[in-house]
mmCIF file of C-alpha atoms in Angstrom:
data_model
loop_
_atom_site.group_PDB
_atom_site.id
_atom_site.type_symbol
_atom_site.label_atom_id
_atom_site.label_comp_id
_atom_site.label_asym_id
_atom_site.label_seq_id
_atom_site.Cartn_x
_atom_site.Cartn_y
_atom_site.Cartn_z
ATOM 1 C CA MET J 28 -17.502 -13.072 -36.900
ATOM 2 C CA PRO J 29 -20.059 -11.141 -34.778
ATOM 3 C CA LYS J 30 -20.106 -7.370 -34.981
ATOM 4 C CA ILE J 31 -19.060 -5.442 -31.904
ATOM 5 C CA ASN J 32 -19.123 -1.757 -31.018
ATOM 6 C CA LEU J 33 -15.651 -1.240 -29.548
ATOM 7 C CA HIS J 34 -16.328 2.285 -28.345
ATOM 8 C CA GLU J 35 -19.478 1.209 -26.543
ATOM 9 C CA GLU J 36 -17.830 -1.828 -24.947
ATOM 10 C CA LEU J 37 -14.784 0.144 -23.815
ATOM 11 C CA SER J 38 -17.080 2.759 -22.292
ATOM 12 C CA ARG J 39 -18.898 -0.013 -20.460
ATOM 13 C CA ALA J 40 -15.610 -1.396 -19.117
ATOM 14 C CA LEU J 41 -14.655 2.077 -17.889
ATOM 15 C CA ARG J 42 -17.995 2.451 -16.103
ATOM 16 C CA TYR J 43 -17.451 -0.888 -14.362
ATOM 17 C CA ASP J 44 -13.990 0.284 -13.339
ATOM 18 C CA GLU J 45 -15.320 3.570 -11.951
ATOM 19 C CA ARG J 46 -17.827 1.640 -9.823
ATOM 20 C CA GLY J 47 -15.144 -0.718 -8.545
ATOM 21 C CA GLU J 48 -16.703 -3.702 -10.316
ATOM 22 C CA ILE J 49 -13.357 -5.204 -11.259
ATOM 23 C CA THR J 50 -14.502 -8.679 -12.298
ATOM 24 C CA GLU J 51 -17.129 -7.235 -14.627
ATOM 25 C CA ALA J 52 -14.650 -4.762 -16.144
ATOM 26 C CA VAL J 53 -12.130 -7.529 -16.841
ATOM 27 C CA ALA J 54 -14.808 -9.757 -18.367
ATOM 28 C CA CYS J 55 -15.871 -6.892 -20.625
ATOM 29 C CA LEU J 56 -12.304 -6.416 -21.891
ATOM 30 C CA ASP J 57 -11.842 -10.161 -22.314
ATOM 31 C CA GLY J 58 -14.874 -10.156 -24.581
ATOM 32 C CA ILE J 59 -13.506 -7.539 -26.975
ATOM 33 C CA VAL J 60 -9.745 -8.069 -26.994
ATOM 34 C CA ARG J 61 -9.810 -10.421 -29.993
ATOM 35 C CA PHE J 62 -11.745 -7.820 -31.983
ATOM 36 C CA LEU J 63 -9.145 -5.072 -31.578
ATOM 37 C CA PRO J 64 -8.090 -3.693 -34.973
ATOM 38 C CA GLU J 65 -4.535 -3.691 -36.252
ATOM 39 C CA GLY J 66 -2.468 -0.820 -34.909
ATOM 40 C CA SER J 67 -1.158 0.136 -31.514
ATOM 41 C CA ALA J 68 -3.723 2.698 -30.322
ATOM 42 C CA TYR J 69 -6.376 0.236 -29.145
ATOM 43 C CA GLN J 70 -3.760 -2.201 -27.844
ATOM 44 C CA LYS J 71 -2.196 0.596 -25.822
ATOM 45 C CA PHE J 72 -5.509 1.758 -24.372
ATOM 46 C CA VAL J 73 -6.794 -1.704 -23.481
ATOM 47 C CA GLY J 74 -3.359 -2.703 -22.174
ATOM 48 C CA GLN J 75 -3.356 0.319 -19.861
ATOM 49 C CA LEU J 76 -6.842 -0.514 -18.640
ATOM 50 C CA TYR J 77 -5.918 -4.156 -18.001
ATOM 51 C CA GLN J 78 -2.953 -2.888 -15.978
ATOM 52 C CA ARG J 79 -5.199 -0.650 -13.907
ATOM 53 C CA LEU J 80 -7.448 -3.632 -13.216
ATOM 54 C CA GLY J 81 -4.554 -5.771 -12.011
ATOM 55 C CA GLU J 82 -4.409 -8.077 -15.045
ATOM 56 C CA ASP J 83 -0.652 -7.920 -15.479
ATOM 57 C CA GLU J 84 -0.086 -10.632 -18.068
ATOM 58 C CA LYS J 85 -2.935 -9.516 -20.309
ATOM 59 C CA SER J 86 -1.687 -5.955 -20.075
ATOM 60 C CA LEU J 87 1.894 -6.905 -20.882
ATOM 61 C CA THR J 88 0.857 -8.951 -23.920
ATOM 62 C CA LEU J 89 -0.938 -5.974 -25.469
ATOM 63 C CA ILE J 90 1.723 -3.412 -24.576
ATOM 64 C CA MET J 91 4.514 -5.538 -26.052
ATOM 65 C CA ALA J 92 2.469 -6.144 -29.211
ATOM 66 C CA ALA J 93 1.959 -2.400 -29.566
ATOM 67 C CA LEU J 94 5.666 -1.741 -28.974
ATOM 68 C CA GLU J 95 6.558 -4.062 -31.836
ATOM 69 C CA LYS J 96 4.499 -1.868 -34.151
ATOM 70 C CA THR J 97 5.523 1.525 -32.740
ATOM 71 C CA PRO J 98 8.782 1.168 -30.770
ATOM 72 C CA LYS J 99 9.266 4.929 -30.608
ATOM 73 C CA ASP J 100 5.984 5.636 -28.832
ATOM 74 C CA PRO J 101 7.040 7.110 -25.451
ATOM 75 C CA ASP J 102 3.658 6.332 -23.894
ATOM 76 C CA LEU J 103 4.239 2.622 -24.451
ATOM 77 C CA HIS J 104 7.581 2.749 -22.645
ATOM 78 C CA LEU J 105 5.762 4.612 -19.877
ATOM 79 C CA CYS J 106 3.128 1.848 -19.719
ATOM 80 C CA LEU J 107 5.850 -0.778 -19.588
ATOM 81 C CA GLY J 108 7.415 1.116 -16.695
ATOM 82 C CA TYR J 109 4.112 1.065 -14.812
ATOM 83 C CA HIS J 110 3.891 -2.690 -15.378
ATOM 84 C CA ASN J 111 7.394 -3.276 -14.060
ATOM 85 C CA VAL J 112 6.858 -1.115 -10.965
ATOM 86 C CA ASP J 113 3.742 -3.158 -10.196
ATOM 87 C CA ASN J 114 5.781 -6.348 -10.552
ATOM 88 C CA SER J 115 8.728 -5.344 -8.352
ATOM 89 C CA LEU J 116 11.077 -4.924 -11.332
ATOM 90 C CA LEU J 117 12.181 -1.480 -10.262
ATOM 91 C CA GLU J 118 15.544 -1.228 -12.022
ATOM 92 C CA ILE J 119 13.911 -2.210 -15.312
ATOM 93 C CA ALA J 120 11.080 0.252 -14.672
ATOM 94 C CA ALA J 121 13.598 3.075 -14.230
ATOM 95 C CA GLU J 122 15.093 2.135 -17.606
ATOM 96 C CA ASN J 123 11.597 2.232 -19.149
ATOM 97 C CA PHE J 124 10.923 5.724 -17.811
ATOM 98 C CA ASN J 125 14.326 6.917 -19.014
ATOM 99 C CA ALA J 126 13.557 5.451 -22.455
ATOM 100 C CA ALA J 127 10.273 7.355 -22.536
ATOM 101 C CA LEU J 128 12.084 10.580 -21.618
ATOM 102 C CA ARG J 129 14.692 10.087 -24.321
ATOM 103 C CA LEU J 130 11.850 9.890 -26.841
ATOM 104 C CA ASP J 131 9.933 12.776 -25.283
ATOM 105 C CA PRO J 132 11.812 14.861 -22.678
ATOM 106 C CA SER J 133 8.604 16.765 -21.912
ATOM 107 C CA LEU J 134 6.641 13.680 -20.807
ATOM 108 C CA LYS J 135 5.506 14.710 -17.332
ATOM 109 C CA ALA J 136 4.417 11.289 -16.096
ATOM 110 C CA ALA J 137 7.703 9.656 -17.108
ATOM 111 C CA GLN J 138 9.743 12.252 -15.214
ATOM 112 C CA LEU J 139 7.506 11.930 -12.161
ATOM 113 C CA TYR J 140 7.624 8.139 -12.121
ATOM 114 C CA LEU J 141 11.360 8.070 -12.715
ATOM 115 C CA GLY J 142 11.755 10.076 -9.512
ATOM 116 C CA ARG J 143 9.299 7.894 -7.624
ATOM 117 C CA THR J 144 11.010 4.709 -8.803
ATOM 118 C CA GLN J 145 14.427 6.005 -7.806
ATOM 119 C CA GLY J 146 12.900 6.652 -4.402
ATOM 120 C CA PHE J 147 11.563 3.088 -4.240
ATOM 121 C CA LEU J 148 15.087 1.896 -5.035
ATOM 122 C CA GLY J 149 16.506 3.962 -2.182
ATOM 123 C CA ASP J 150 18.400 6.272 -4.546
ATOM 124 C CA LEU J 151 17.051 9.310 -2.727
ATOM 125 C CA ALA J 152 19.547 11.883 -4.018
ATOM 126 C CA ASN J 153 18.722 11.129 -7.658
ATOM 127 C CA ALA J 154 15.035 10.843 -6.813
ATOM 128 C CA GLU J 155 15.183 14.388 -5.471
ATOM 129 C CA LYS J 156 16.858 15.634 -8.675
ATOM 130 C CA SER J 157 14.332 13.856 -10.896
ATOM 131 C CA LEU J 158 11.372 15.218 -8.957
ATOM 132 C CA ILE J 159 12.748 18.756 -9.189
ATOM 133 C CA LYS J 160 12.766 18.220 -12.966
ATOM 134 C CA ALA J 161 9.201 16.865 -12.748
ATOM 135 C CA ILE J 162 8.128 20.076 -11.019
ATOM 136 C CA ALA J 163 9.800 22.124 -13.759
ATOM 137 C CA LEU J 164 7.696 20.233 -16.315
ATOM 138 C CA ASP J 165 4.504 20.502 -14.266
ATOM 139 C CA PRO J 166 4.828 23.403 -11.807
ATOM 140 C CA ASP J 167 1.103 23.531 -11.063
ATOM 141 C CA GLY J 168 0.714 19.787 -10.546
ATOM 142 C CA LEU J 169 0.345 18.705 -6.929
ATOM 143 C CA GLU J 170 1.795 15.216 -7.292
ATOM 144 C CA PRO J 171 5.402 16.204 -8.139
ATOM 145 C CA HIS J 172 5.470 18.584 -5.162
ATOM 146 C CA ILE J 173 4.019 15.949 -2.811
ATOM 147 C CA GLN J 174 6.481 13.313 -3.967
ATOM 148 C CA LEU J 175 9.435 15.686 -3.606
ATOM 149 C CA ALA J 176 8.323 16.569 -0.080
ATOM 150 C CA HIS J 177 8.071 12.851 0.680
ATOM 151 C CA ILE J 178 11.623 12.244 -0.574
ATOM 152 C CA LEU J 179 12.952 15.197 1.428
ATOM 153 C CA LEU J 180 11.282 13.777 4.519
ATOM 154 C CA ARG J 181 12.809 10.355 3.898
ATOM 155 C CA GLN J 182 16.238 12.031 3.735
ATOM 156 C CA ASN J 183 15.489 13.719 7.068
ATOM 157 C CA LYS J 184 15.752 17.133 5.408
ATOM 158 C CA ILE J 185 13.200 18.422 7.875
ATOM 159 C CA ASP J 186 13.213 22.150 7.074
ATOM 160 C CA GLN J 187 13.071 21.583 3.311
ATOM 161 C CA ALA J 188 10.301 19.018 3.714
ATOM 162 C CA ARG J 189 8.308 21.454 5.859
ATOM 163 C CA GLN J 190 8.695 24.175 3.238
ATOM 164 C CA LYS J 191 7.571 21.881 0.439
ATOM 165 C CA PHE J 192 4.567 20.479 2.332
ATOM 166 C CA SER J 193 3.621 24.051 3.261
ATOM 167 C CA GLN J 194 3.779 24.975 -0.420
ATOM 168 C CA VAL J 195 1.436 22.085 -1.248
ATOM 169 C CA LYS J 196 -0.932 23.319 1.460
ATOM 170 C CA GLU J 197 -0.905 26.799 -0.108
ATOM 171 C CA MET J 198 -1.492 25.349 -3.576
ATOM 172 C CA ALA J 199 -4.376 23.174 -2.377
ATOM 173 C CA PRO J 200 -5.803 24.161 1.010
ATOM 174 C CA GLY J 201 -7.085 21.079 2.792
ATOM 175 C CA ASN J 202 -4.825 18.689 0.883
ATOM 176 C CA ARG J 203 -4.573 15.540 2.988
ATOM 177 C CA MET J 204 -1.001 14.671 2.018
ATOM 178 C CA ALA J 205 0.167 18.127 3.058
ATOM 179 C CA GLU J 206 -1.623 17.757 6.387
ATOM 180 C CA ILE J 207 -0.071 14.340 7.027
ATOM 181 C CA GLY J 208 3.369 15.489 5.919
ATOM 182 C CA LEU J 209 3.365 18.562 8.147
ATOM 183 C CA LYS J 210 2.177 16.533 11.139
ATOM 184 C CA ARG J 211 5.029 14.073 10.611
ATOM 185 C CA VAL J 212 7.599 16.840 10.088
ATOM 186 C CA ASN J 213 6.546 18.483 13.345
ATOM 187 C CA ALA J 214 6.730 15.177 15.222
ATOM 188 C CA LEU J 215 10.225 14.516 13.890
ATOM 189 C CA SER J 216 11.475 18.047 14.515
ATOM 190 C CA THR J 217 10.296 18.049 18.146
ATOM 191 C CA SER J 218 11.804 14.620 18.877
ATOM 192 C CA LEU J 219 8.408 13.044 19.525
ATOM 193 C CA VAL J 220 9.380 10.048 17.410
ATOM 194 C CA LYS J 221 11.288 7.551 19.519
ATOM 195 C CA THR J 222 14.574 6.079 18.334
ATOM 196 C CA ALA J 223 14.734 2.307 18.045
ATOM 197 C CA THR J 224 16.654 0.500 20.758
ATOM 198 C CA ASN J 225 17.994 -3.010 21.116
ATOM 199 C CA ALA J 226 15.907 -3.583 24.232
ATOM 200 C CA GLN J 227 13.609 -6.589 24.281
ATOM 201 C CA ALA J 228 10.141 -5.907 25.670
ATOM 202 C CA ASP J 229 7.652 -8.501 26.867
ATOM 203 C CA ALA J 230 6.034 -10.393 24.008
ATOM 204 C CA ALA J 231 2.897 -8.838 22.582
ATOM 205 C CA THR J 232 -0.409 -10.550 21.924
ATOM 206 C CA VAL J 233 -1.181 -11.100 18.233
ATOM 207 C CA ALA J 234 -4.521 -9.633 17.159
ATOM 208 C CA CYS J 235 -6.655 -9.508 14.030
ATOM 209 C CA ILE J 236 -10.189 -8.479 13.087
ATOM 210 C CA LYS J 237 -12.734 -10.490 11.095
ATOM 211 C CA GLN J 238 -15.940 -8.631 10.357
ATOM 212 C CA GLY J 239 -18.632 -9.493 7.859
ATOM 213 C CA THR J 240 -18.078 -11.890 4.968
ATOM 214 C CA LYS J 241 -15.221 -10.356 2.974
ATOM 215 C CA TYR J 242 -12.709 -12.730 4.570
ATOM 216 C CA GLY J 243 -13.863 -16.098 5.845
ATOM 217 C CA PRO J 244 -12.523 -18.123 8.779
ATOM 218 C CA ALA J 245 -9.881 -19.734 6.543
ATOM 219 C CA TYR J 246 -8.015 -16.408 6.434
ATOM 220 C CA VAL J 247 -7.924 -16.220 10.241
ATOM 221 C CA ASN J 248 -6.867 -19.855 10.523
ATOM 222 C CA ARG J 249 -4.053 -19.356 8.014
ATOM 223 C CA LEU J 250 -2.885 -16.254 9.829
ATOM 224 C CA GLN J 251 -2.727 -18.120 13.142
ATOM 225 C CA SER J 252 -0.848 -20.973 11.457
ATOM 226 C CA MET J 253 1.694 -18.564 9.939
ATOM 227 C CA VAL J 254 2.140 -16.721 13.235
ATOM 228 C CA ARG J 255 2.831 -19.877 15.203
ATOM 229 C CA ARG J 256 5.201 -21.270 12.554
ATOM 230 C CA ASN J 257 7.138 -18.013 12.496
ATOM 231 C CA SER J 258 7.475 -17.530 16.245
ATOM 232 C CA GLU J 259 9.162 -19.438 19.041
ATOM 233 C CA ILE J 260 7.116 -17.602 21.668
ATOM 234 C CA ASP J 261 4.162 -19.206 23.454
ATOM 235 C CA LEU J 262 1.827 -16.391 22.462
ATOM 236 C CA ARG J 263 -1.839 -15.479 22.540
ATOM 237 C CA PHE J 264 -3.660 -15.174 19.212
ATOM 238 C CA VAL J 265 -6.822 -13.076 19.469
ATOM 239 C CA CYS J 266 -9.495 -12.493 16.841
ATOM 240 C CA PHE J 267 -12.038 -9.709 17.282
ATOM 241 C CA THR J 268 -15.075 -10.879 15.335
ATOM 242 C CA ASP J 269 -18.847 -10.842 14.963
ATOM 243 C CA ASP J 270 -18.854 -14.500 13.855
ATOM 244 C CA PRO J 271 -16.473 -17.048 15.420
ATOM 245 C CA SER J 272 -17.765 -20.021 13.445
ATOM 246 C CA GLY J 273 -15.090 -22.071 11.688
ATOM 247 C CA LEU J 274 -12.155 -20.709 13.685
ATOM 248 C CA ASP J 275 -9.489 -23.201 14.731
ATOM 249 C CA ASP J 276 -8.518 -24.116 18.268
ATOM 250 C CA GLY J 277 -5.934 -21.795 19.756
ATOM 251 C CA ILE J 278 -7.727 -18.676 18.525
ATOM 252 C CA GLU J 279 -9.171 -16.603 21.362
ATOM 253 C CA VAL J 280 -12.389 -14.899 20.314
ATOM 254 C CA LEU J 281 -13.304 -11.417 21.519
ATOM 255 C CA SER J 282 -16.273 -9.282 20.529
ATOM 256 C CA LEU J 283 -15.720 -6.415 18.127
ATOM 257 C CA PRO J 284 -14.921 -3.231 20.059
ATOM 258 C CA ASP J 285 -17.593 -0.548 19.658
ATOM 259 C CA GLY J 286 -19.855 -3.219 18.214
ATOM 260 C CA GLY J 287 -17.830 -3.084 15.017
ATOM 261 C CA LEU J 288 -17.116 0.042 13.009
ATOM 262 C CA GLN J 289 -17.564 -0.505 9.295
ATOM 263 C CA GLY J 290 -14.889 -1.569 6.820
ATOM 264 C CA TRP J 291 -11.308 -0.542 7.446
ATOM 265 C CA TRP J 292 -12.507 1.827 10.187
ATOM 266 C CA ASN J 293 -12.861 -1.130 12.555
ATOM 267 C CA LYS J 294 -9.116 -0.857 13.222
ATOM 268 C CA VAL J 295 -9.669 2.553 14.820
ATOM 269 C CA SER J 296 -11.516 0.841 17.683
ATOM 270 C CA LEU J 297 -8.280 -0.943 18.655
ATOM 271 C CA PHE J 298 -6.900 2.409 19.840
ATOM 272 C CA ARG J 299 -9.460 2.695 22.663
ATOM 273 C CA ASP J 300 -7.936 3.384 26.062
ATOM 274 C CA ASP J 301 -10.238 0.765 27.608
ATOM 275 C CA LEU J 302 -9.671 -2.065 25.114
ATOM 276 C CA ALA J 303 -10.328 -5.121 27.250
ATOM 277 C CA ASP J 304 -8.693 -8.550 27.479
ATOM 278 C CA ILE J 305 -5.877 -7.862 25.021
ATOM 279 C CA GLY J 306 -2.931 -7.407 27.369
ATOM 280 C CA GLU J 307 -0.396 -4.629 27.734
ATOM 281 C CA LYS J 308 0.707 -4.635 24.095
ATOM 282 C CA PHE J 309 -0.479 -6.262 20.873
ATOM 283 C CA LEU J 310 0.821 -6.862 17.346
ATOM 284 C CA TYR J 311 -1.947 -6.378 14.802
ATOM 285 C CA PHE J 312 -2.093 -8.005 11.353
ATOM 286 C CA ASP J 313 -4.595 -7.557 8.535
ATOM 287 C CA LEU J 314 -6.045 -10.892 7.464
ATOM 288 C CA ASP J 315 -4.602 -10.731 3.943
ATOM 289 C CA VAL J 316 -0.925 -10.566 4.919
ATOM 290 C CA VAL J 317 1.622 -13.313 4.272
ATOM 291 C CA LEU J 318 4.328 -13.971 6.849
ATOM 292 C CA THR J 319 7.701 -14.815 5.330
ATOM 293 C CA GLY J 320 10.063 -14.675 8.311
ATOM 294 C CA ASN J 321 10.345 -15.001 12.072
ATOM 295 C CA ILE J 322 8.298 -12.325 13.863
ATOM 296 C CA ASP J 323 9.735 -12.612 17.383
ATOM 297 C CA GLN J 324 11.636 -9.331 16.964
ATOM 298 C CA MET J 325 8.324 -7.662 16.152
ATOM 299 C CA LEU J 326 6.573 -9.255 19.122
ATOM 300 C CA ARG J 327 9.288 -8.019 21.496
ATOM 301 C CA TYR J 328 9.934 -4.673 19.795
ATOM 302 C CA ASP J 329 10.559 -1.926 22.356
ATOM 303 C CA SER J 330 8.055 0.678 21.200
ATOM 304 C CA ASP J 331 4.705 2.092 22.292
ATOM 305 C CA PHE J 332 3.601 2.347 18.667
ATOM 306 C CA ALA J 333 5.445 0.953 15.645
ATOM 307 C CA ILE J 334 3.875 0.861 12.209
ATOM 308 C CA MET J 335 4.628 0.165 8.570
ATOM 309 C CA ASP J 336 5.771 3.038 6.379
ATOM 310 C CA ASN J 337 3.789 3.938 3.275
ATOM 311 C CA ASP J 338 6.150 3.637 0.305
ATOM 312 C CA TYR J 339 3.860 5.521 -2.049
ATOM 313 C CA VAL J 340 2.782 8.685 -0.227
ATOM 314 C CA PRO J 341 3.385 10.444 3.092
ATOM 315 C CA GLY J 342 1.814 8.507 5.946
ATOM 316 C CA PHE J 343 1.544 4.978 7.260
ATOM 317 C CA ASN J 344 0.240 1.548 6.271
ATOM 318 C CA THR J 345 -1.953 0.107 9.030
ATOM 319 C CA SER J 346 -1.723 -3.495 7.796
ATOM 320 C CA VAL J 347 0.876 -4.262 10.493
ATOM 321 C CA PHE J 348 1.355 -2.332 13.715
ATOM 322 C CA LEU J 349 2.469 -2.819 17.311
ATOM 323 C CA LEU J 350 0.599 -0.835 19.954
ATOM 324 C CA LYS J 351 0.882 -0.432 23.695
ATOM 325 C CA THR J 352 -2.759 -0.743 24.629
ATOM 326 C CA GLY J 353 -4.354 2.657 25.164
ATOM 327 C CA SER J 354 -1.193 4.618 24.322
ATOM 328 C CA ARG J 355 -2.780 6.575 21.440
ATOM 329 C CA PRO J 356 -6.396 6.992 22.652
ATOM 330 C CA ASN J 357 -7.028 10.140 20.600
ATOM 331 C CA VAL J 358 -7.173 8.003 17.427
ATOM 332 C CA ARG J 359 -10.465 6.547 18.690
ATOM 333 C CA ALA J 360 -11.625 9.353 20.969
ATOM 334 C CA ASN J 361 -11.575 11.949 18.176
ATOM 335 C CA PHE J 362 -13.124 9.636 15.586
ATOM 336 C CA SER J 363 -16.698 10.149 14.410
ATOM 337 C CA GLN J 364 -18.895 9.416 11.444
ATOM 338 C CA ALA J 365 -18.002 12.852 10.117
ATOM 339 C CA ILE J 366 -14.335 11.790 10.087
ATOM 340 C CA ALA J 367 -15.248 8.579 8.260
ATOM 341 C CA ASN J 368 -17.058 10.667 5.654
ATOM 342 C CA GLU J 369 -14.174 13.126 5.304
ATOM 343 C CA TYR J 370 -11.154 10.801 5.208
ATOM 344 C CA ASP J 371 -10.320 8.251 2.525
ATOM 345 C CA GLY J 372 -9.428 5.599 5.097
ATOM 346 C CA ASP J 373 -8.056 4.708 8.504
ATOM 347 C CA GLN J 374 -4.435 5.071 7.371
ATOM 348 C CA ASP J 375 -4.742 8.808 6.794
ATOM 349 C CA TRP J 376 -6.598 9.273 10.072
ATOM 350 C CA VAL J 377 -3.973 7.378 12.080
ATOM 351 C CA ALA J 378 -1.192 9.379 10.384
ATOM 352 C CA VAL J 379 -2.873 12.650 11.390
ATOM 353 C CA MET J 380 -3.721 11.593 14.950
ATOM 354 C CA ALA J 381 -0.509 9.690 15.759
ATOM 355 C CA PRO J 382 2.280 11.234 13.659
ATOM 356 C CA ASP J 383 4.869 10.275 16.279
ATOM 357 C CA ALA J 384 4.731 6.569 15.369
ATOM 358 C CA GLU J 385 8.014 4.725 15.030
ATOM 359 C CA LEU J 386 8.493 2.974 11.679
ATOM 360 C CA TRP J 387 9.361 -0.693 11.472
ATOM 361 C CA PRO J 388 12.971 -1.264 10.367
ATOM 362 C CA ASP J 389 13.435 -1.026 6.611
ATOM 363 C CA MET J 390 12.041 -3.968 4.628
ATOM 364 C CA TRP J 391 10.593 -5.847 7.611
ATOM 365 C CA CYS J 392 7.137 -5.197 6.150
ATOM 366 C CA VAL J 393 6.671 -4.638 2.411
ATOM 367 C CA PRO J 394 3.830 -4.207 -0.103
ATOM 368 C CA TYR J 395 3.424 -7.177 -2.419
ATOM 369 C CA ARG J 396 3.346 -5.369 -5.757
ATOM 370 C CA LEU J 397 6.219 -3.008 -5.110
ATOM 371 C CA ARG J 398 8.615 -5.289 -3.251
ATOM 372 C CA ALA J 399 7.609 -8.948 -3.437
ATOM 373 C CA ALA J 400 5.948 -9.791 -6.755
ATOM 374 C CA GLN J 401 9.067 -11.732 -7.763
ATOM 375 C CA LYS J 402 10.082 -12.804 -4.242
ATOM 376 C CA PRO J 403 10.233 -10.999 -0.905
ATOM 377 C CA PRO J 404 13.536 -9.544 0.288
ATOM 378 C CA ALA J 405 15.487 -11.900 2.555
ATOM 379 C CA ILE J 406 15.013 -9.612 5.563
ATOM 380 C CA THR J 407 11.245 -9.324 5.091
ATOM 381 C CA LYS J 408 8.906 -10.705 7.740
ATOM 382 C CA VAL J 409 5.507 -9.600 6.419
ATOM 383 C CA VAL J 410 4.156 -9.021 2.902
ATOM 384 C CA VAL J 411 0.959 -6.972 2.727
ATOM 385 C CA PHE J 412 -1.641 -6.911 -0.026
ATOM 386 C CA SER J 413 -3.949 -4.091 -1.089
ATOM 387 C CA GLY J 414 -6.546 -4.370 -3.804
ATOM 388 C CA ARG J 415 -5.819 -6.980 -6.438
ATOM 389 C CA PRO J 416 -4.330 -9.558 -6.335
ATOM 390 C CA ASN J 417 -5.079 -11.295 -3.021
ATOM 391 C CA PRO J 418 -2.960 -14.092 -1.562
ATOM 392 C CA GLU J 419 -5.619 -16.614 -2.568
ATOM 393 C CA ASP J 420 -4.976 -15.713 -6.218
ATOM 394 C CA TYR J 421 -1.428 -17.112 -5.805
ATOM 395 C CA PRO J 422 0.047 -14.482 -8.153
ATOM 396 C CA SER J 423 3.607 -15.625 -7.308
ATOM 397 C CA ASP J 424 5.010 -19.119 -6.794
ATOM 398 C CA TRP J 425 6.547 -18.280 -3.409
ATOM 399 C CA ILE J 426 3.144 -17.584 -1.819
ATOM 400 C CA SER J 427 2.081 -21.239 -1.682
ATOM 401 C CA LYS J 428 5.193 -21.989 0.398
ATOM 402 C CA SER J 429 4.278 -19.411 3.037
ATOM 403 C CA TRP J 430 0.505 -18.900 3.029
ATOM 404 C CA TYR J 431 -0.950 -21.963 4.733
#
């Protein structure tokens, strides 16, 4: 059997991970996993790293093997909880975090993630209690305070949420989550956020963006196919792109606004007040979404700006939004390269510039890992993907029945 320096190879995998070279990091771990010595320490570490890289089954195999050897290791129950959250098994994940806390009541991460998971489950009252306990364990940690503020906001406890976000701002001046949270609190408290009605507006145009080579024409073609299968409206389907080659009939091609901002920032250009040829209102989809239900209610939704909530942190998810053309021009008008350098992504910028957005009804749009890894909720219309896996990886059986 060849000799291998485990420490060196693990360090190499971590460097790949830090650089975002996921395929290389996974290949590095695959090359050493059979050389791991007996005992749970290496299995736990490599299992955690596999989980971070999105390799769920490989991670689970190692974590379960380590648990067989050391069933009273609270960190392993914590790892198992992470795995189950990432695979939409939220009730089981809550049990895992509780198991970790029974073994070690001082385990900060377990208390924090118990509260977060209860929030994901909609058990907001118990989530609030758990996050208060998480703060008691880690009073100087920002994350427990941010998550508690998020839960207070979700319960519409506006004054308490404002106080908690303000505390985060004092603890860490310039903290983006505090900025987003306070903007949203102010919008809610001044009635800027519109209340949903049963009115039916004129149908919106469907729009997407294809820039560069990250997603080929097949993604656009699939999206158009899903849209038309899941709507009874004779709608327009528009693709803003720098390369229309390979696009199917029925897809209207428009040039990228602004000549194409880079990466996720290209969505900011859709907020221009002079966006041409798109119609009065449009429904935007990222290319890597999967439609699982009829979208006519979304196309006719009576709102100037409706967007997907962010389950994980204060703010929005810009994978799916409805916009009255030109109704939030400050999102584009105030954008600059300095903003692109300062902000982590378009989602934070939109949340700061347009905190008065209306949220889509609960569960209409859900993240794949958190809500749909087993199967999407019956009410769900759109499943969104971020990072790994992508729809083309077919990580769940149901995807092949919807993504075509």
